[in-house]
Coordinates of C-alpha atoms in Angstrom, one line a residue:
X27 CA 23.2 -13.0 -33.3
X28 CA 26.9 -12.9 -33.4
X29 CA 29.1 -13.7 -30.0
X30 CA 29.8 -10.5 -29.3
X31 CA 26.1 -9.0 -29.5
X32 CA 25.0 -11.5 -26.8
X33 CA 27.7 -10.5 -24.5
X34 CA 27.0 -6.9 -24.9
X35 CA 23.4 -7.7 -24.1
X36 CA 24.5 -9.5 -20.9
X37 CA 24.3 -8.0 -17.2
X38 CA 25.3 -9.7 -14.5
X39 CA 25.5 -8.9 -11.0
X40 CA 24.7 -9.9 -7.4
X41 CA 22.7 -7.5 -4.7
X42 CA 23.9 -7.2 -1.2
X43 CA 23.6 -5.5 2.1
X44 CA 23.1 -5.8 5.8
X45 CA 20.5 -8.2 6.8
X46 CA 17.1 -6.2 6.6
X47 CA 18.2 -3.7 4.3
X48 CA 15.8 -5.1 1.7
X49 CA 17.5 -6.9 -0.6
X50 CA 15.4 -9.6 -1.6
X51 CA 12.1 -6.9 -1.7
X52 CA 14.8 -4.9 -3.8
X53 CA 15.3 -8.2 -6.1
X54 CA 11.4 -8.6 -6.2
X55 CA 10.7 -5.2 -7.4
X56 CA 13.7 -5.6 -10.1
X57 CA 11.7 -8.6 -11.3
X58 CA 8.4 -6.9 -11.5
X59 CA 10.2 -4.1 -13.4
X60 CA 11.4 -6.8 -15.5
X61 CA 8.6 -8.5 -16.5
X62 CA 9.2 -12.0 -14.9
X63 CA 6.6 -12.1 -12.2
X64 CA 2.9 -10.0 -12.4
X65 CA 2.9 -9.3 -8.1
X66 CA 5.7 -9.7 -5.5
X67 CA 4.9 -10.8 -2.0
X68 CA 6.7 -8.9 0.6
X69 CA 9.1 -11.3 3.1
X70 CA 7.3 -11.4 6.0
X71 CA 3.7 -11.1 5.7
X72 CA 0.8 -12.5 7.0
X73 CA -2.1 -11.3 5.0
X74 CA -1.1 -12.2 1.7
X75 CA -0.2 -16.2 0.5
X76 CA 2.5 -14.8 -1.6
X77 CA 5.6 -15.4 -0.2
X78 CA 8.8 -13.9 -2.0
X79 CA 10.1 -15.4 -4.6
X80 CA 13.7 -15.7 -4.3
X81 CA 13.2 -17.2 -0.7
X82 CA 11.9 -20.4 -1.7
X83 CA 13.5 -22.4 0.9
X84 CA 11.8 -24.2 3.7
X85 CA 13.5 -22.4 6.5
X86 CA 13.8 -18.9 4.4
X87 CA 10.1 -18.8 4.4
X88 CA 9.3 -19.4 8.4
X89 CA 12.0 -16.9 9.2
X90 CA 11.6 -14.0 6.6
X91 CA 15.2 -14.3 6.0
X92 CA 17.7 -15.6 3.1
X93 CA 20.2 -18.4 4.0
X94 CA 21.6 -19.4 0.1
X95 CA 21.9 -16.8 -2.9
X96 CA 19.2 -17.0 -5.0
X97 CA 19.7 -16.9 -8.9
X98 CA 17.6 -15.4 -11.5
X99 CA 17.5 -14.0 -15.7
X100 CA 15.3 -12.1 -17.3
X101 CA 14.7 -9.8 -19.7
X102 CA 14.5 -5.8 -19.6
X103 CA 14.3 -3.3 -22.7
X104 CA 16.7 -5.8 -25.0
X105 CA 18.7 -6.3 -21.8
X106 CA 19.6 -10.4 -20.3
X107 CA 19.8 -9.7 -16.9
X108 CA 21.2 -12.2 -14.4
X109 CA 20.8 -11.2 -11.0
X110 CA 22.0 -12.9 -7.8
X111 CA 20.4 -12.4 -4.5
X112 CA 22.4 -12.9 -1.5
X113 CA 22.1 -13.6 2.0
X114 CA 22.7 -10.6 4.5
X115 CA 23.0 -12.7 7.5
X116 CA 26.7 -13.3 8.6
X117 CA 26.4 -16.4 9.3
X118 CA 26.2 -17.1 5.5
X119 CA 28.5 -14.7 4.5
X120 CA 30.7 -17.6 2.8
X121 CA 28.2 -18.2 0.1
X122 CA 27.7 -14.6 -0.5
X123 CA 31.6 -14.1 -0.8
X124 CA 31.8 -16.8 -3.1
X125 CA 28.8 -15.3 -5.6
X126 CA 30.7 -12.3 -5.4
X127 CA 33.7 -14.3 -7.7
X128 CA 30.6 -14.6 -10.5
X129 CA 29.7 -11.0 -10.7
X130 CA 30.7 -8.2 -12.8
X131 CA 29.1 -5.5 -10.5
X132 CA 27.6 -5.1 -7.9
X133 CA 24.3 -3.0 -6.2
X134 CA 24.8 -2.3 -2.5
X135 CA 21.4 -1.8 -0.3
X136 CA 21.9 0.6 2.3
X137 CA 18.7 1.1 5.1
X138 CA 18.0 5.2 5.2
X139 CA 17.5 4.9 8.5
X140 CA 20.9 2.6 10.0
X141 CA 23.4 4.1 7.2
X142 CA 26.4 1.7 7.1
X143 CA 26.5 -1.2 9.0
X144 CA 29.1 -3.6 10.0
X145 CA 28.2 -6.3 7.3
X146 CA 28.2 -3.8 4.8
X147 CA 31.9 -2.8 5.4
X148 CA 32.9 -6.5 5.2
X149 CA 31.1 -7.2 2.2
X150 CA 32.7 -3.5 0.5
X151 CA 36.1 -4.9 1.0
X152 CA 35.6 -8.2 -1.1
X153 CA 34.8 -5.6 -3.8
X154 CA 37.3 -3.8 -3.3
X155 CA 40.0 -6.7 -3.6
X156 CA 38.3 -7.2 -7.1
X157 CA 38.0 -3.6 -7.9
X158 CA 34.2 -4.4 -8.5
X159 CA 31.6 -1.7 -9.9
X160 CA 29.1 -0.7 -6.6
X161 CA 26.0 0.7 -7.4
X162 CA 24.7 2.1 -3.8
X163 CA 20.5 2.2 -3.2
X164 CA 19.8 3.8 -0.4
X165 CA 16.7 2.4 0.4
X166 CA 13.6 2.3 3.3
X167 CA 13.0 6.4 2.1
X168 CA 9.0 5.5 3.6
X169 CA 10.3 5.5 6.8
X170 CA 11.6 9.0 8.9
X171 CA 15.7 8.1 8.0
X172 CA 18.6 10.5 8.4
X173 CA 19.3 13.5 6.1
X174 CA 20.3 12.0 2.4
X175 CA 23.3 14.3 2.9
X176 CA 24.4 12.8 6.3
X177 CA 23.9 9.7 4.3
X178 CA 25.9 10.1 1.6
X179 CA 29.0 11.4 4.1
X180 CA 28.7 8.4 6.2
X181 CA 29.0 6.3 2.8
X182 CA 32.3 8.0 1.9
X183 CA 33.7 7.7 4.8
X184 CA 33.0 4.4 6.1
X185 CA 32.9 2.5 2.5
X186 CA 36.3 4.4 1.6
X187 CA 35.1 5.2 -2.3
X188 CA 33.8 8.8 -3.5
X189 CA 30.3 8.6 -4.5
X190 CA 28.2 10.6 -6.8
X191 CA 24.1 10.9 -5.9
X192 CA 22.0 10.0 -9.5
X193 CA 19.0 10.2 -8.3
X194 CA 17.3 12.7 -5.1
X195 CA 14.5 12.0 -3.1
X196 CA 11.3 14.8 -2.4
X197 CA 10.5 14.6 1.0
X198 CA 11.3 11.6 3.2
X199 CA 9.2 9.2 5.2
X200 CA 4.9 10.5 5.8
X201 CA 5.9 13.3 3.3
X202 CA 8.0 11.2 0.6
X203 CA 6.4 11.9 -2.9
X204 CA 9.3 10.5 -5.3
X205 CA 12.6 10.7 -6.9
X206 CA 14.3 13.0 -9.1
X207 CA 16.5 11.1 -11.7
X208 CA 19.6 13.4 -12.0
X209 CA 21.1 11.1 -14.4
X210 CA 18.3 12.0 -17.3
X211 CA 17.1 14.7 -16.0
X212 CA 13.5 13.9 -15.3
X213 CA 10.9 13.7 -12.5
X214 CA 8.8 10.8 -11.9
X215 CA 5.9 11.5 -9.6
X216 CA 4.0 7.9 -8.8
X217 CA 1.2 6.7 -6.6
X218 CA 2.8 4.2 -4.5
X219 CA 1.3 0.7 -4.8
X220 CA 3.0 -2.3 -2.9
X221 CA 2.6 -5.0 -5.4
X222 CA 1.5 -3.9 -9.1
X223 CA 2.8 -1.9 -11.4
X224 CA 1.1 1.4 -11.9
X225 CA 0.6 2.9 -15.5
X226 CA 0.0 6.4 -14.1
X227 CA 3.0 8.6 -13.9
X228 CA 4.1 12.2 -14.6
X229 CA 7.0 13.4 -15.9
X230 CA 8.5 16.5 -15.6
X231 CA 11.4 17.7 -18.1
X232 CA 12.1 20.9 -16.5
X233 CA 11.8 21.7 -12.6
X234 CA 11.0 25.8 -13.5
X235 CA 7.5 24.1 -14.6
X236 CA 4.8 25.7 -12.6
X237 CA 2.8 22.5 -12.5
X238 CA 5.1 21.2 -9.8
X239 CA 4.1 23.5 -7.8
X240 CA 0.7 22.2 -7.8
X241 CA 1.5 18.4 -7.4
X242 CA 4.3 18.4 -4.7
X243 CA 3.9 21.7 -3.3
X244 CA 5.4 25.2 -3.1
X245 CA 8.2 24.2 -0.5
X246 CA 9.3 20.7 -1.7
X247 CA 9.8 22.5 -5.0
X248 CA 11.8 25.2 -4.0
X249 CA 13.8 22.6 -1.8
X250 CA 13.8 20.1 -5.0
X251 CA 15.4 22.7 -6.8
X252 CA 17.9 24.4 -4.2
X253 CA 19.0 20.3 -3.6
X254 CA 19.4 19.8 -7.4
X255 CA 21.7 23.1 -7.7
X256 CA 23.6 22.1 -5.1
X257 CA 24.4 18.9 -6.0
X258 CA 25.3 19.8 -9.6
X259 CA 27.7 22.1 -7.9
X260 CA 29.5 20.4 -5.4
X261 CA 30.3 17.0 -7.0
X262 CA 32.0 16.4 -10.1
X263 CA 30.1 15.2 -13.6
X264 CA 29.2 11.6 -13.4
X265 CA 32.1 9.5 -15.4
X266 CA 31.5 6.4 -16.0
X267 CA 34.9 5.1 -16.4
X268 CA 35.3 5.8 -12.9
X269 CA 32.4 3.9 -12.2
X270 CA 33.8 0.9 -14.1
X271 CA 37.6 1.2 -12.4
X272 CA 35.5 1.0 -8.6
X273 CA 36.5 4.4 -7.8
X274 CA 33.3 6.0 -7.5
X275 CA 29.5 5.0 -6.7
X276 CA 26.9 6.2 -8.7
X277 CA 24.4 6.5 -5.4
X278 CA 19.9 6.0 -6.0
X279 CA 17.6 7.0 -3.7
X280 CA 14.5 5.1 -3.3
X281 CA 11.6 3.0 -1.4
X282 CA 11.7 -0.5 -2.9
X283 CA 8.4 -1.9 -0.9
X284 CA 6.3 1.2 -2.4
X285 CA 8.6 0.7 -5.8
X286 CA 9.6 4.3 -5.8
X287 CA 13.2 4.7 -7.4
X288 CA 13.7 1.4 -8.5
X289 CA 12.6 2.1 -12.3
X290 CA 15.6 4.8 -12.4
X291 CA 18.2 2.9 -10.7
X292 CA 17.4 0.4 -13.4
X293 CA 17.3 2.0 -16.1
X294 CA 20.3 4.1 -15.4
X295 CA 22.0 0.5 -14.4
X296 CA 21.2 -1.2 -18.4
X297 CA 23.3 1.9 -19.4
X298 CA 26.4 2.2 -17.5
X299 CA 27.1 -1.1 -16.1
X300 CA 29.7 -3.1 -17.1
X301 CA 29.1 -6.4 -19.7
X302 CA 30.4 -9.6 -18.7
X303 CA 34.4 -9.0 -18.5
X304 CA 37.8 -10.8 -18.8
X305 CA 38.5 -13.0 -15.7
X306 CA 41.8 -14.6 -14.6
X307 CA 43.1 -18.1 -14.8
X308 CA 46.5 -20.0 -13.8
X309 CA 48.4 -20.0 -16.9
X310 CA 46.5 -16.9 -18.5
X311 CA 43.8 -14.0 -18.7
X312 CA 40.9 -14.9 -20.6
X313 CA 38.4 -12.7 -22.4
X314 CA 34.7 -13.7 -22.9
X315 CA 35.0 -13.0 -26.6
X316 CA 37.2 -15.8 -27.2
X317 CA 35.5 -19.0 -29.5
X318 CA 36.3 -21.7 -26.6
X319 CA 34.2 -21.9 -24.2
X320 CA 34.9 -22.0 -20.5
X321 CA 33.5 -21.3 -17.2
X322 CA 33.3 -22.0 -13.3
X323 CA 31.3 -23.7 -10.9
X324 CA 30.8 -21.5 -7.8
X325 CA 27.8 -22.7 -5.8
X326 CA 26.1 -26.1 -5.5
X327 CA 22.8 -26.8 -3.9
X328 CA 21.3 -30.4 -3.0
X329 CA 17.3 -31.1 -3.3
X330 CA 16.0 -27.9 -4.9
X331 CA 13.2 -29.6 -5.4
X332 CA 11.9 -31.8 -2.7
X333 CA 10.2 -34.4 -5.2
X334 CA 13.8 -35.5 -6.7
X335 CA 16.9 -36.2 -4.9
X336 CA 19.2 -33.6 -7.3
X337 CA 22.1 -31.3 -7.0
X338 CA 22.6 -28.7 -9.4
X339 CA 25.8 -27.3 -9.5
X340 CA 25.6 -23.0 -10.7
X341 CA 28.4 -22.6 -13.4
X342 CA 29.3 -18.9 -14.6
X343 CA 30.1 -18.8 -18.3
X344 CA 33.6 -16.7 -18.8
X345 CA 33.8 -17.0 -22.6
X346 CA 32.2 -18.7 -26.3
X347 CA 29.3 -20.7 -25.9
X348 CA 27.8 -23.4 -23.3
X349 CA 25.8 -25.9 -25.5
X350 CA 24.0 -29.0 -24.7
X351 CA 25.5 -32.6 -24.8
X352 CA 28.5 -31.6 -25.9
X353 CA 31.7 -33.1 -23.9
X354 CA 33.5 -30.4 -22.1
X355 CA 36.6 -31.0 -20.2
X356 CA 36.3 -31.2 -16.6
X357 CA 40.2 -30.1 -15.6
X358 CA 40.3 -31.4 -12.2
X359 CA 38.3 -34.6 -13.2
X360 CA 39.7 -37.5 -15.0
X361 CA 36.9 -37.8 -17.5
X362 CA 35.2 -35.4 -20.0
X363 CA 31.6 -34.3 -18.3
X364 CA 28.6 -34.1 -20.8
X365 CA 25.4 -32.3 -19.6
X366 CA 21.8 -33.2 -20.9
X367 CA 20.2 -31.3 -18.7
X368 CA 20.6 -27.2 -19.1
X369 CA 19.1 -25.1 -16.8
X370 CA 18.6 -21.5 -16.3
X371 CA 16.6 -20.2 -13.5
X372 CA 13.9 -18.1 -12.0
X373 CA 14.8 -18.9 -8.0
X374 CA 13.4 -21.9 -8.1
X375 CA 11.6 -22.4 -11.1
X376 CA 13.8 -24.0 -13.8
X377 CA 13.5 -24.1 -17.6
X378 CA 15.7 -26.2 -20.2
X379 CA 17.8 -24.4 -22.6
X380 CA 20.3 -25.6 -25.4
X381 CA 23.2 -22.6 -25.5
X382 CA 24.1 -19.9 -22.9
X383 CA 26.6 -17.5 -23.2
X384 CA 29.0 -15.3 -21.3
X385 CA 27.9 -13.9 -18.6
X386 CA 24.9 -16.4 -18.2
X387 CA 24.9 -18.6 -15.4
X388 CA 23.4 -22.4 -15.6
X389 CA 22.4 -24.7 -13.6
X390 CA 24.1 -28.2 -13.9
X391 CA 22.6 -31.7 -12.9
X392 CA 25.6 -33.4 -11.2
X393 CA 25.4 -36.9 -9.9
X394 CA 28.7 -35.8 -7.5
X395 CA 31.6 -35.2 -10.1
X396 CA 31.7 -31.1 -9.3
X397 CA 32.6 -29.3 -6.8
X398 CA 33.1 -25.8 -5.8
X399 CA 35.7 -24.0 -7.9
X400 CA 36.0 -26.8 -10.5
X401 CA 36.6 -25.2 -13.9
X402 CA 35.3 -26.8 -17.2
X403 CA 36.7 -25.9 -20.4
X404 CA 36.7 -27.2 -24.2
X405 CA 40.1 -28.7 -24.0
X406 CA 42.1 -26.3 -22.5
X407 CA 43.6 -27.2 -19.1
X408 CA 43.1 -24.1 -16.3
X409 CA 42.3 -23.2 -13.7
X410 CA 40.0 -20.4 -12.9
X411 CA 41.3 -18.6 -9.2
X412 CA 40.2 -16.4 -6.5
X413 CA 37.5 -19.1 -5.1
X414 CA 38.0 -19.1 -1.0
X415 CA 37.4 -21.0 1.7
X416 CA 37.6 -19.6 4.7
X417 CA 38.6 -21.3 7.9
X418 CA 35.5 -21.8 10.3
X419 CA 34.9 -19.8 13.7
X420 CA 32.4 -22.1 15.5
X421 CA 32.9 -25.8 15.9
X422 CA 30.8 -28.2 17.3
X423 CA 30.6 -32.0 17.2
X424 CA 28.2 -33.8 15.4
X425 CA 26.1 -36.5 17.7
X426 CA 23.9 -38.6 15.7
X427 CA 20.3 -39.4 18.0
X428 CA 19.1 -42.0 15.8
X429 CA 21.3 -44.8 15.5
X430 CA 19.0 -46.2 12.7
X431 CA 19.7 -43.8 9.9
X432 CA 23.7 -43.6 10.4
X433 CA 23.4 -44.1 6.7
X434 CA 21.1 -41.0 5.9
X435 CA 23.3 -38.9 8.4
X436 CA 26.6 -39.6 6.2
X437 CA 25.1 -39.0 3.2
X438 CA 23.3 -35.6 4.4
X439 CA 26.5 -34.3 6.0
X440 CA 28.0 -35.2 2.7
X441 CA 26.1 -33.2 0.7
X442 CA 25.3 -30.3 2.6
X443 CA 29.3 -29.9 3.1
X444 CA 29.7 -30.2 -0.9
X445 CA 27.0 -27.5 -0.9
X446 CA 29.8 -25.0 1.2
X447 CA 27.3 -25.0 3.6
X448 CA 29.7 -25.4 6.8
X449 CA 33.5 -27.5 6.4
X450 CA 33.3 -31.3 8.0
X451 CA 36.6 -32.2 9.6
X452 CA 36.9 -35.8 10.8
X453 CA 39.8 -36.6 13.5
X454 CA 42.1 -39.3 12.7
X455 CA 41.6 -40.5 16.4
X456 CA 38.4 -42.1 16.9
X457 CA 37.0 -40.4 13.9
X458 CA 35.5 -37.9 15.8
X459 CA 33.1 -35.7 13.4
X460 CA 33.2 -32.2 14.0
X461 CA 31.1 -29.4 11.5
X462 CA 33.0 -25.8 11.4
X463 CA 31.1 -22.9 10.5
X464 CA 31.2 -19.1 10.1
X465 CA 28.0 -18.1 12.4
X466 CA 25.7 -19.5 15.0
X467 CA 22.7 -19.7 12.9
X468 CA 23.9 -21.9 10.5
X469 CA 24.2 -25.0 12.8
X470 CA 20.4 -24.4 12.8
X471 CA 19.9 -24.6 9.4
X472 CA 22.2 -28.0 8.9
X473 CA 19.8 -29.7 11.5
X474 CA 16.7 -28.4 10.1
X475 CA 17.9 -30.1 6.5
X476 CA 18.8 -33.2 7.9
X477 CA 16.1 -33.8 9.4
X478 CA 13.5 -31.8 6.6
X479 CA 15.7 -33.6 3.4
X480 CA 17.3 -36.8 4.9
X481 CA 15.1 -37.4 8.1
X482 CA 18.3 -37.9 10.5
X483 CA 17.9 -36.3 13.9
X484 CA 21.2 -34.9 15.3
X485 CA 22.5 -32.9 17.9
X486 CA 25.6 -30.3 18.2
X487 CA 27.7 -30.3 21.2
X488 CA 30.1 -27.4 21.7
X489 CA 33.8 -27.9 21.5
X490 CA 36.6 -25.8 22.3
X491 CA 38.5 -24.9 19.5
X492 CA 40.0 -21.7 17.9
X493 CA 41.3 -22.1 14.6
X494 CA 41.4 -25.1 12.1
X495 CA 44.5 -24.6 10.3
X496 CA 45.4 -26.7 6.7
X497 CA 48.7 -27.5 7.3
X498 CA 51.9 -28.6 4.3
X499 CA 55.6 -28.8 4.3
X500 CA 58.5 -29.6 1.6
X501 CA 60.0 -32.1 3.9
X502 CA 58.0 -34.9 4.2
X503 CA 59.7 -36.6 7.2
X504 CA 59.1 -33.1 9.3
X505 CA 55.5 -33.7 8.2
X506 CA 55.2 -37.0 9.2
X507 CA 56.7 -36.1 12.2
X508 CA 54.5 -33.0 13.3
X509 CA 51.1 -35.7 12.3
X510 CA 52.7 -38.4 14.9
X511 CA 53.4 -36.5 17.8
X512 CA 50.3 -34.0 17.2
X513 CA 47.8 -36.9 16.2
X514 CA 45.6 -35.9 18.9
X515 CA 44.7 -32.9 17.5
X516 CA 45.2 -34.0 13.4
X517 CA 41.4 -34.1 11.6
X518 CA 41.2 -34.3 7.4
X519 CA 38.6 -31.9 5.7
X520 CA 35.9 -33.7 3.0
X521 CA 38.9 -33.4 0.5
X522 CA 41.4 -35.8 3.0
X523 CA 43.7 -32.6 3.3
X524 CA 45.4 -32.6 6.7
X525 CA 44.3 -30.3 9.3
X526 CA 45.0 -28.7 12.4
X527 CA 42.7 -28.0 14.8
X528 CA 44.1 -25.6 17.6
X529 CA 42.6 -25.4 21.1
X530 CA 43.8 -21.4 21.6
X531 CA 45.7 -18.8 19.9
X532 CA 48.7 -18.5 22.5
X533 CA 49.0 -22.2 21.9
X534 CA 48.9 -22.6 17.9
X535 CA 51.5 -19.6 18.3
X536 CA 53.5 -21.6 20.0
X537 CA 53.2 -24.4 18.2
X538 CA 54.1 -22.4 14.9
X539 CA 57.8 -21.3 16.5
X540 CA 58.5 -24.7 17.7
X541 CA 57.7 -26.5 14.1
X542 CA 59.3 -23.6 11.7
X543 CA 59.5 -25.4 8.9
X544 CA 55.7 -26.2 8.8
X545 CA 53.4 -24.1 6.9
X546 CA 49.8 -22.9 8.8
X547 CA 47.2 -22.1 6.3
X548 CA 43.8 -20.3 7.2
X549 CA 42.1 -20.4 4.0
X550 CA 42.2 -23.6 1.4
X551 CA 42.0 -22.1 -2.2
X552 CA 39.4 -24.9 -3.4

């Protein structure tokens, strides 16, 4: 297959929400759909052994809930599909604002019974400052939610983009018998099963068909086909070049646990989303077609499997083709970086491959030579951009309980803060450490994988801090100034870039008038 085949083949994109909208039983039925798994196991459950799939840490599994995005390929109707699942929670939004860099679109999963919540804003305007494609499933349509029109208001309105319904639902919670896929025109009427797929469907090309009648009933018909009319008339044709710009969401209706909806949404998705695109570098724009190849690490994650001490880093492939054992240029690094060992991934199960293409995303063995945002190229020196890191909220200092493993504490800390799990500052007086993170919950999940991956017992004790603020100047001496008389209240961050860590707002405002000629920074660009 030629270069340009493979990249029209390729889909890539991430699936996000509120916690609890259903995004990882969203991903599971996407699998199912796809081929890659044969039953899905709901995320919290007691009866069945099954536990999801793309929750395959630890701590995901005891809590039902997803703390790192997830990655996984497979293969639908000629299709490569790489699909990310993120973490809702957040306290983790970092990671998921950072997978959102490796996407070309996205599917938003909104609960029919909530409508829009606050983490669902948030995460809309990281699309937006990408003008990236959203897809909205509106989702939980087994349960008594509002009115799909209320719905669809609310998603204008407090999203800010027009959208454009795809598919309807029949009925809604006791009485919900299935979706109507306006995109193609056809009815699917299914039995709902949890975890296999079921052969037995009907489908209905034309909605004057008497025969509904007899399967759905006399008034979900008439109201199936007063909705349809309706719809047809108030909203403009679906144009997918509007879809592509971000100006308009196609919107899906649909029960992901009962797998109602999802087969529409995806085959409607294969169809209209957009193949891997042309991303932006410091010196140019590159496009995936290009011979070179080149890509960007955006995640990396310690001990994915507990029997090896590893850390794979996730590289997005942005154009040619990623081949094994071939010396690629590591631009930040001082050395060329050759990789024997090629992974792609199903969550957590792994399998070797020799090429990947654009689009794909690989798993790297790294013995500690990448880190987040590192670009790696075939000669060409760039950097990719747009990879933040935001300044933490929370800060708390790290007391170690077990004087013994000092050793296995550094070396934890170190990794987990390579993973962009939390940001390590260490204060040039006393060499204090303190960890700084987005959200509460995460402090949990740092002393859970010490002690789970690296057996060192720690504790967190609260500090009083606002802001940590990166701090630079052109004059030097100023700089060196500002670090003497402030040196109370200088840390450096993993990289050894200064920092300041300000005890209130009123008083880093203050600070910034009396030092004017020093620059206050809240996120590092990696």
């Amino acid at each position: 297959m030629s270069l340009t085949e493979e990249i029209k083949k390729r889909r890539t994109f991430a699936i996000i929400a509120h916690p609890d909208a259903g995004k990882t039983t969203l991903t599971e039925k996407l699998l199912l759909f796809g081929g890659a798994i044969q039953t899905a196991g709901a995320v919290k459950s007691n009866k069945i052994d099954t536990a999801t799939k793309s929750d395959w840490m630890e701590i995901e599994k005891q809590r039902g809930i997803s703390v790192a995005t997830s990655v996984m390929g497979f293969e639908y109707k000629d299709t490569k599909i790489n699909l990310l699942d993120t973490p809702g929670h957040q306290d983790f939004a970092e990671d998921t604002y950072r997978t959102l860099t490796a996407v070309d679109s996205v599917i938003m999963v909104i609960d029919c019974v909530k409508g829009v919540e606050i983490q669902t804003e948030k995460l809309m305007e990281v699309c937006r400052m990408r003008n990236t494609p959203v897809i909205c499933f509106i989702n939980k349509l087994d349960r008594e939610g509002r009115d799909p029109y209320d719905l669809l208001d609310e998603v204008e309105e407090k999203l800010n983009i027009k959208v454009r319904p795809l598919s309807w639902p029949i009925g809604m919670g006791k009485g919900f018998k299935g979706v109507y896929n306006l995109y193609d025109q056809k009815l699917n009427l299914f039995t709902p099963s949890q975890r296999k797929l079921s052969d037995d469907r009907q489908v209905f090309e034309n909605l004057e068909d008497p025969e509904l009648e007899k399967l759905i009933g006399t008034t979900n018909a008439n109201q199936l086909r007063e909705d349809v009319e309706l719809i047809e008339g108030v909203y403009p044709d679906f144009d997918i070049k509007d879809y592509l710009e971000g100006k308009v969401a196609p919107v899906f209706f649909g029960s992901a646990v009962n797998n109602f909806g999802v087969n529409e949404m995806l085959d409607t998705f294969i169809k209209i989303a957009p193949a891997p695109k042309s991303r932006e570098t410091d010196t140019r724009e590159v496009k995936p077609d290009e011979s070179k190849f080149s890509g960007f690490v955006f995640k990396i994650h310690a001990n994915m499997d507990p029997n090896h001490r590893n850390r794979i880093a996730f590289l997005r492939i942005c154009s040619g083709k990623f081949e094994r054992n071939k010396p690629y240029n590591h631009v930040r690094g001082p050395k060329p970086l050759r990789f024997s060992n090629v992974t792609q991934f199903m969550a957590q199960d792994k399998e070797i491959i020799d090429e990947a293409f654009p689009g794909d995303i690989v798993g790297l063995y790294d013995t500690g030579n990448l880190k987040i945002g590192d670009t790696l190229t075939e000669g060409e020196n760039m950097i990719f951009t747009g990879i933040p890191s935001f300044s933490p909220e929370i800060f708390r200092e790290v007391i170690n309980k077990d004087a013994m493993k000092t050793k296995q504490l550094e070396k934890g800390l170190k990794q987990l803060m390579e993973e962009g799990v939390a940001q390590l500052f260490t204060f040039d007086m006393g060499s204090r450490k303190v960890v700084g993170t987005v959200g509460q919950l995460q402090f949990e999940v740092i002393q859970f994988r010490l002690k789970n991956e690296y057996n060192a017992t720690v504790e967190f004790h609260p500090m009083n801090l606002y802001k940590a603020c990166w701090i630079s100047s052109k004059d030097k001496k100023q700089l060196d100034e500002f670090v003497r008389s402030k040196s109370r209240y200088i840390a450096r961050d993993k990289d050894d870039k200064l920092v300041f860590m300000a005890e209130s707002k009123s008083w880093l405002q203050m600070v910034q008038d009396n030092y004017p000629e020093i620059e206050f920074y809240f996120t590092s660009e990696f």
